[in-house]
Amino acid sequence: MKTSNSMKLVFPARSVNEGFARAAVSAFVSSLDPTVEELVDLRTAVSEAVTNCIVHAYRDRDGDVCVTCRAYPERRVTVTVKDRGCGIEDVHKAMEPLFTSMPGGERSGLGFTVMENFCDRVKVRSVPGKGTCVTLEKRFKDLR
């Protein structure tokens, strides 16, 4: 399906940029006139995906996060959050509720669960040593 609009941004994987990513995606999807609830859901999912990159992907080194948004005529949006970090050994396991690769820390292991609950579809591709790509899909209701 052909996109009606798209945008891409790249920023350093630093916690200070999580809010920026969330705000940029919100501004982008505002043209689709989502409900407040739909917008909050997508913002929350984007926040989780970006935070996963910041916390897990690069660990002790610098790196970038790339966020790409695509809007489609049928009021559907995809948001892809990509890094070139350490990757995920077992994506299926990582997507289980309460799983964390950082036990004993502040991580709850609910990031992917939150994303799945707030989006219509979540797709995760990862190659250990090469990085991870999370694609969030959300369809907005037609209120007309």
PDB file of N, CA, C and O in Angstrom, residues 34-71:
ATOM      1  N   PRO A  34      -6.257  11.435  15.289  1.00  0.00           N
ATOM      2  CA  PRO A  34      -6.581  10.336  16.202  1.00  0.00           C
ATOM      3  C   PRO A  34      -7.337  10.857  17.424  1.00  0.00           C
ATOM      4  O   PRO A  34      -7.270  12.050  17.744  1.00  0.00           O
ATOM      5  N   THR A  35      -8.022   9.963  18.115  1.00  0.00           N
ATOM      6  CA  THR A  35      -8.626  10.336  19.390  1.00  0.00           C
ATOM      7  C   THR A  35      -7.505  10.515  20.405  1.00  0.00           C
ATOM      8  O   THR A  35      -6.377  10.054  20.194  1.00  0.00           O
ATOM      9  N   VAL A  36      -7.818  11.145  21.514  1.00  0.00           N
ATOM     10  CA  VAL A  36      -6.809  11.327  22.565  1.00  0.00           C
ATOM     11  C   VAL A  36      -6.325   9.967  23.049  1.00  0.00           C
ATOM     12  O   VAL A  36      -5.126   9.749  23.233  1.00  0.00           O
ATOM     13  N   GLU A  37      -7.234   9.035  23.222  1.00  0.00           N
ATOM     14  CA  GLU A  37      -6.857   7.691  23.679  1.00  0.00           C
ATOM     15  C   GLU A  37      -5.919   7.002  22.684  1.00  0.00           C
ATOM     16  O   GLU A  37      -4.921   6.397  23.080  1.00  0.00           O
ATOM     17  N   GLU A  38      -6.234   7.104  21.402  1.00  0.00           N
ATOM     18  CA  GLU A  38      -5.374   6.489  20.379  1.00  0.00           C
ATOM     19  C   GLU A  38      -3.990   7.114  20.386  1.00  0.00           C
ATOM     20  O   GLU A  38      -2.978   6.416  20.264  1.00  0.00           O
ATOM     21  N   LEU A  39      -3.940   8.422  20.535  1.00  0.00           N
ATOM     22  CA  LEU A  39      -2.660   9.131  20.559  1.00  0.00           C
ATOM     23  C   LEU A  39      -1.848   8.732  21.788  1.00  0.00           C
ATOM     24  O   LEU A  39      -0.650   8.465  21.686  1.00  0.00           O
ATOM     25  N   VAL A  40      -2.480   8.661  22.932  1.00  0.00           N
ATOM     26  CA  VAL A  40      -1.789   8.258  24.164  1.00  0.00           C
ATOM     27  C   VAL A  40      -1.269   6.826  24.034  1.00  0.00           C
ATOM     28  O   VAL A  40      -0.137   6.529  24.430  1.00  0.00           O
ATOM     29  N   ASP A  41      -2.071   5.939  23.461  1.00  0.00           N
ATOM     30  CA  ASP A  41      -1.638   4.550  23.269  1.00  0.00           C
ATOM     31  C   ASP A  41      -0.380   4.484  22.403  1.00  0.00           C
ATOM     32  O   ASP A  41       0.597   3.809  22.756  1.00  0.00           O
ATOM     33  N   LEU A  42      -0.397   5.199  21.277  1.00  0.00           N
ATOM     34  CA  LEU A  42       0.756   5.160  20.387  1.00  0.00           C
ATOM     35  C   LEU A  42       1.972   5.799  21.032  1.00  0.00           C
ATOM     36  O   LEU A  42       3.084   5.273  20.935  1.00  0.00           O
ATOM     37  N   ARG A  43       1.775   6.909  21.723  1.00  0.00           N
ATOM     38  CA  ARG A  43       2.898   7.570  22.415  1.00  0.00           C
ATOM     39  C   ARG A  43       3.540   6.620  23.438  1.00  0.00           C
ATOM     40  O   ARG A  43       4.757   6.563  23.561  1.00  0.00           O
ATOM     41  N   THR A  44       2.716   5.876  24.145  1.00  0.00           N
ATOM     42  CA  THR A  44       3.224   4.944  25.157  1.00  0.00           C
ATOM     43  C   THR A  44       4.029   3.828  24.496  1.00  0.00           C
ATOM     44  O   THR A  44       5.121   3.480  24.962  1.00  0.00           O
ATOM     45  N   ALA A  45       3.520   3.286  23.417  1.00  0.00           N
ATOM     46  CA  ALA A  45       4.229   2.206  22.708  1.00  0.00           C
ATOM     47  C   ALA A  45       5.558   2.712  22.148  1.00  0.00           C
ATOM     48  O   ALA A  45       6.584   2.028  22.249  1.00  0.00           O
ATOM     49  N   VAL A  46       5.553   3.901  21.558  1.00  0.00           N
ATOM     50  CA  VAL A  46       6.793   4.488  21.024  1.00  0.00           C
ATOM     51  C   VAL A  46       7.787   4.715  22.147  1.00  0.00           C
ATOM     52  O   VAL A  46       8.984   4.424  22.013  1.00  0.00           O
ATOM     53  N   SER A  47       7.313   5.213  23.263  1.00  0.00           N
ATOM     54  CA  SER A  47       8.178   5.437  24.422  1.00  0.00           C
ATOM     55  C   SER A  47       8.861   4.144  24.852  1.00  0.00           C
ATOM     56  O   SER A  47      10.066   4.116  25.125  1.00  0.00           O
ATOM     57  N   GLU A  48       8.109   3.058  24.897  1.00  0.00           N
ATOM     58  CA  GLU A  48       8.675   1.761  25.286  1.00  0.00           C
ATOM     59  C   GLU A  48       9.708   1.279  24.275  1.00  0.00           C
ATOM     60  O   GLU A  48      10.781   0.794  24.649  1.00  0.00           O
ATOM     61  N   ALA A  49       9.394   1.402  22.994  1.00  0.00           N
ATOM     62  CA  ALA A  49      10.325   0.929  21.954  1.00  0.00           C
ATOM     63  C   ALA A  49      11.625   1.730  21.987  1.00  0.00           C
ATOM     64  O   ALA A  49      12.722   1.153  21.904  1.00  0.00           O
ATOM     65  N   VAL A  50      11.512   3.037  22.102  1.00  0.00           N
ATOM     66  CA  VAL A  50      12.713   3.886  22.139  1.00  0.00           C
ATOM     67  C   VAL A  50      13.504   3.637  23.418  1.00  0.00           C
ATOM     68  O   VAL A  50      14.734   3.522  23.383  1.00  0.00           O
ATOM     69  N   THR A  51      12.819   3.510  24.530  1.00  0.00           N
ATOM     70  CA  THR A  51      13.509   3.245  25.797  1.00  0.00           C
ATOM     71  C   THR A  51      14.253   1.914  25.737  1.00  0.00           C
ATOM     72  O   THR A  51      15.377   1.809  26.241  1.00  0.00           O
ATOM     73  N   ASN A  52      13.659   0.893  25.104  1.00  0.00           N
ATOM     74  CA  ASN A  52      14.368  -0.380  24.951  1.00  0.00           C
ATOM     75  C   ASN A  52      15.686  -0.189  24.208  1.00  0.00           C
ATOM     76  O   ASN A  52      16.710  -0.774  24.580  1.00  0.00           O
ATOM     77  N   CYS A  53      15.672   0.613  23.149  1.00  0.00           N
ATOM     78  CA  CYS A  53      16.922   0.890  22.411  1.00  0.00           C
ATOM     79  C   CYS A  53      17.941   1.570  23.319  1.00  0.00           C
ATOM     80  O   CYS A  53      19.116   1.200  23.352  1.00  0.00           O
ATOM     81  N   ILE A  54      17.490   2.574  24.031  1.00  0.00           N
ATOM     82  CA  ILE A  54      18.392   3.369  24.868  1.00  0.00           C
ATOM     83  C   ILE A  54      19.000   2.515  25.981  1.00  0.00           C
ATOM     84  O   ILE A  54      20.201   2.595  26.251  1.00  0.00           O
ATOM     85  N   VAL A  55      18.171   1.687  26.608  1.00  0.00           N
ATOM     86  CA  VAL A  55      18.630   0.906  27.769  1.00  0.00           C
ATOM     87  C   VAL A  55      19.391  -0.356  27.369  1.00  0.00           C
ATOM     88  O   VAL A  55      20.411  -0.697  27.974  1.00  0.00           O
ATOM     89  N   HIS A  56      18.898  -1.055  26.335  1.00  0.00           N
ATOM     90  CA  HIS A  56      19.437  -2.378  26.036  1.00  0.00           C
ATOM     91  C   HIS A  56      20.371  -2.471  24.834  1.00  0.00           C
ATOM     92  O   HIS A  56      21.293  -3.285  24.837  1.00  0.00           O
ATOM     93  N   ALA A  57      20.150  -1.685  23.808  1.00  0.00           N
ATOM     94  CA  ALA A  57      20.847  -1.905  22.539  1.00  0.00           C
ATOM     95  C   ALA A  57      22.346  -1.653  22.605  1.00  0.00           C
ATOM     96  O   ALA A  57      23.125  -2.426  22.060  1.00  0.00           O
ATOM     97  N   TYR A  58      22.724  -0.564  23.235  1.00  0.00           N
ATOM     98  CA  TYR A  58      24.129  -0.171  23.149  1.00  0.00           C
ATOM     99  C   TYR A  58      24.917  -0.390  24.435  1.00  0.00           C
ATOM    100  O   TYR A  58      26.138  -0.361  24.411  1.00  0.00           O
ATOM    101  N   ARG A  59      24.213  -0.572  25.510  1.00  0.00           N
ATOM    102  CA  ARG A  59      24.830  -0.816  26.821  1.00  0.00           C
ATOM    103  C   ARG A  59      25.944   0.174  27.118  1.00  0.00           C
ATOM    104  O   ARG A  59      25.662   1.287  27.489  1.00  0.00           O
ATOM    105  N   ASP A  60      27.191  -0.177  26.899  1.00  0.00           N
ATOM    106  CA  ASP A  60      28.299   0.697  27.298  1.00  0.00           C
ATOM    107  C   ASP A  60      28.944   1.439  26.140  1.00  0.00           C
ATOM    108  O   ASP A  60      30.120   1.799  26.211  1.00  0.00           O
ATOM    109  N   ARG A  61      28.208   1.671  25.074  1.00  0.00           N
ATOM    110  CA  ARG A  61      28.775   2.408  23.947  1.00  0.00           C
ATOM    111  C   ARG A  61      27.719   3.328  23.342  1.00  0.00           C
ATOM    112  O   ARG A  61      26.535   3.185  23.589  1.00  0.00           O
ATOM    113  N   ASP A  62      28.176   4.279  22.557  1.00  0.00           N
ATOM    114  CA  ASP A  62      27.271   5.215  21.899  1.00  0.00           C
ATOM    115  C   ASP A  62      26.644   4.572  20.667  1.00  0.00           C
ATOM    116  O   ASP A  62      27.216   3.664  20.057  1.00  0.00           O
ATOM    117  N   GLY A  63      25.480   5.064  20.307  1.00  0.00           N
ATOM    118  CA  GLY A  63      24.803   4.596  19.113  1.00  0.00           C
ATOM    119  C   GLY A  63      23.599   5.471  18.824  1.00  0.00           C
ATOM    120  O   GLY A  63      23.266   6.368  19.598  1.00  0.00           O
ATOM    121  N   ASP A  64      22.961   5.220  17.709  1.00  0.00           N
ATOM    122  CA  ASP A  64      21.810   6.006  17.287  1.00  0.00           C
ATOM    123  C   ASP A  64      20.545   5.165  17.285  1.00  0.00           C
ATOM    124  O   ASP A  64      20.586   3.944  17.126  1.00  0.00           O
ATOM    125  N   VAL A  65      19.423   5.864  17.407  1.00  0.00           N
ATOM    126  CA  VAL A  65      18.098   5.275  17.253  1.00  0.00           C
ATOM    127  C   VAL A  65      17.484   5.933  16.028  1.00  0.00           C
ATOM    128  O   VAL A  65      17.581   7.151  15.850  1.00  0.00           O
ATOM    129  N   CYS A  66      16.879   5.139  15.169  1.00  0.00           N
ATOM    130  CA  CYS A  66      16.218   5.650  13.973  1.00  0.00           C
ATOM    131  C   CYS A  66      14.721   5.363  14.092  1.00  0.00           C
ATOM    132  O   CYS A  66      14.330   4.219  14.311  1.00  0.00           O
ATOM    133  N   VAL A  67      13.908   6.404  13.987  1.00  0.00           N
ATOM    134  CA  VAL A  67      12.458   6.261  14.041  1.00  0.00           C
ATOM    135  C   VAL A  67      11.900   6.686  12.690  1.00  0.00           C
ATOM    136  O   VAL A  67      12.165   7.791  12.221  1.00  0.00           O
ATOM    137  N   THR A  68      11.147   5.795  12.077  1.00  0.00           N
ATOM    138  CA  THR A  68      10.506   6.086  10.798  1.00  0.00           C
ATOM    139  C   THR A  68       8.998   5.926  10.971  1.00  0.00           C
ATOM    140  O   THR A  68       8.549   4.918  11.516  1.00  0.00           O
ATOM    141  N   CYS A  69       8.244   6.916  10.516  1.00  0.00           N
ATOM    142  CA  CYS A  69       6.784   6.853  10.566  1.00  0.00           C
ATOM    143  C   CYS A  69       6.246   6.871   9.148  1.00  0.00           C
ATOM    144  O   CYS A  69       6.739   7.630   8.306  1.00  0.00           O
ATOM    145  N   ARG A  70       5.216   6.073   8.931  1.00  0.00           N
ATOM    146  CA  ARG A  70       4.538   6.049   7.634  1.00  0.00           C
ATOM    147  C   ARG A  70       3.033   6.084   7.877  1.00  0.00           C
ATOM    148  O   ARG A  70       2.511   5.289   8.667  1.00  0.00           O
ATOM    149  N   ALA A  71       2.374   7.001   7.201  1.00  0.00           N
ATOM    150  CA  ALA A  71       0.916   7.094   7.269  1.00  0.00           C
ATOM    151  C   ALA A  71       0.344   6.561   5.964  1.00  0.00           C
ATOM    152  O   ALA A  71       0.927   6.767   4.895  1.00  0.00           O
TER     153      ALA A  71
END
